[in-house]
Amino acid sequence: MIEIAHKVIADQSLVLAFAAVGALMWISAMLSRLLFAGRIHASAIAIMAALALAWYGGIITGGKKGLADVPAFAGLLLMGGAMLRDFAIVATAFEVDPIEARKAGLLGAFALLLGTVVPFAVGAGIAWSFGYRDAVSLATLGAGAVTYIVGPVTGAALGASSPVMALSIATGVLKAVLVMATTPMAARFMGLNNPRSAMIFGGLAGTVSGVAGGLAATDEKLVPYGALTATFHTGLGCLLAPSVLFLIVKAVV
Amino acid sequence: MAIYGTALLALCTLIGVALGEALGMALHVKANVGGVGIAMMLLIAARLWLARTGRLTPGLKLGVEFWAFMYIPIVVAMAAQQNVLAALEGGPMAVLTGVVVVAICFGLVALLSRTAGTHHD
């Protein structure tokens, strides 16, 4: 029996990772429904749980690759590695409808730009106040404040250290969770009751799961409008953060 | 055929990443500059062209969309392999950044959507 288990673990690592992540997301969906009445998106719970498991993996193995240092979960390295990550992120662009997007007009584009630059500046500024001084770490932490996708993409492109990457992801995930949890409460304050403001909201709040979760809990009809600008958000962040914004940080530091 | 969609996605990703590498070299930043973003724009352009010329088949769409649906699980797998133990030393920073950024962004949404409202609603 043990021999078979060892052989499966060694030969089927990626397939094991698919099964493990699927199980984690299923549990997260149950928790989202039963514990939070769907207010906190299942994907956000899954990501938080994955970070917690990575923390636990670090404790039991003493390694630097989180849960992937546990032999049974080594397949996570391939599944969550740079190659498949970038591949999947590019695929999300397929859902963007440029005609609908054009209707949001200049205001949507302005919100998108603000939604990238402002969080980046705040994130990098707070990182500076916490003692980070190198441009790569500052840009990665600033990018993490844009979304939890832009953070690791930027960090990977610039060659940031794993702790900075994890912190960047943690910031982005926390932002997504906060957006999901507080959007329904802040909806009236934001004037979030029509497609136009939903597009502005998607551009500024950014994180797709945060926007989709937050809007779904506020008014389901607004979800596609928010998701539309939010979809552009990750692309814009991935384009600007490791390039223009990084060069600005580098020039300032 | 689903593989056409996946191959198209692969082609866009490869060209985008290659252009990102070239841009990195040109800018002297030892990094891939915006490769993923360029690839996304290529895919949007490819989709427009396919739709216009009637080549956007359900099979092709499936080959791309499967990977779009996989991106959250892949991000979950990515999160699970991070060095969280080391990151926790900076815990208060993540919390502070998250709260401040969300508060500022919500404020800006309120401002912008009110500006829009006075003109059109």
PDB file of C-alpha atoms in Angstrom, chain B residues 11-50:
ATOM      1  CA  LEU B  11       0.803  31.706 -29.582  1.00  0.00           C
ATOM      2  CA  CYS B  12      -0.374  35.009 -28.064  1.00  0.00           C
ATOM      3  CA  THR B  13       1.370  34.172 -24.782  1.00  0.00           C
ATOM      4  CA  LEU B  14       4.630  33.216 -26.521  1.00  0.00           C
ATOM      5  CA  ILE B  15       4.665  36.346 -28.720  1.00  0.00           C
ATOM      6  CA  GLY B  16       3.713  38.558 -25.745  1.00  0.00           C
ATOM      7  CA  VAL B  17       6.375  37.086 -23.487  1.00  0.00           C
ATOM      8  CA  ALA B  18       8.980  37.334 -26.280  1.00  0.00           C
ATOM      9  CA  LEU B  19       8.065  41.003 -26.888  1.00  0.00           C
ATOM     10  CA  GLY B  20       8.207  41.579 -23.123  1.00  0.00           C
ATOM     11  CA  GLU B  21      11.717  40.125 -23.057  1.00  0.00           C
ATOM     12  CA  ALA B  22      12.745  42.316 -25.993  1.00  0.00           C
ATOM     13  CA  LEU B  23      11.279  45.388 -24.289  1.00  0.00           C
ATOM     14  CA  GLY B  24      13.155  44.486 -21.113  1.00  0.00           C
ATOM     15  CA  MET B  25      16.424  44.296 -23.024  1.00  0.00           C
ATOM     16  CA  ALA B  26      15.701  47.575 -24.820  1.00  0.00           C
ATOM     17  CA  LEU B  27      14.946  49.324 -21.507  1.00  0.00           C
ATOM     18  CA  HIS B  28      17.899  47.683 -19.744  1.00  0.00           C
ATOM     19  CA  VAL B  29      15.670  46.316 -16.965  1.00  0.00           C
ATOM     20  CA  LYS B  30      16.787  42.747 -16.404  1.00  0.00           C
ATOM     21  CA  ALA B  31      13.167  41.649 -16.581  1.00  0.00           C
ATOM     22  CA  ASN B  32      10.234  40.734 -18.774  1.00  0.00           C
ATOM     23  CA  VAL B  33       8.481  44.065 -19.276  1.00  0.00           C
ATOM     24  CA  GLY B  34       4.708  43.751 -19.565  1.00  0.00           C
ATOM     25  CA  GLY B  35       4.810  40.481 -21.525  1.00  0.00           C
ATOM     26  CA  VAL B  36       1.565  39.230 -19.997  1.00  0.00           C
ATOM     27  CA  GLY B  37      -0.204  42.525 -20.750  1.00  0.00           C
ATOM     28  CA  ILE B  38       0.994  42.511 -24.364  1.00  0.00           C
ATOM     29  CA  ALA B  39      -0.175  38.895 -24.721  1.00  0.00           C
ATOM     30  CA  MET B  40      -3.631  39.888 -23.399  1.00  0.00           C
ATOM     31  CA  MET B  41      -3.920  42.667 -25.971  1.00  0.00           C
ATOM     32  CA  LEU B  42      -2.891  40.251 -28.727  1.00  0.00           C
ATOM     33  CA  LEU B  43      -5.590  37.814 -27.596  1.00  0.00           C
ATOM     34  CA  ILE B  44      -8.253  40.562 -27.562  1.00  0.00           C
ATOM     35  CA  ALA B  45      -7.195  41.567 -31.103  1.00  0.00           C
ATOM     36  CA  ALA B  46      -7.197  37.922 -32.227  1.00  0.00           C
ATOM     37  CA  ARG B  47     -10.682  37.404 -30.820  1.00  0.00           C
ATOM     38  CA  LEU B  48     -11.976  40.493 -32.660  1.00  0.00           C
ATOM     39  CA  TRP B  49     -10.495  39.271 -35.927  1.00  0.00           C
ATOM     40  CA  LEU B  50     -11.872  35.742 -35.463  1.00  0.00           C
TER      41      LEU B  50
END
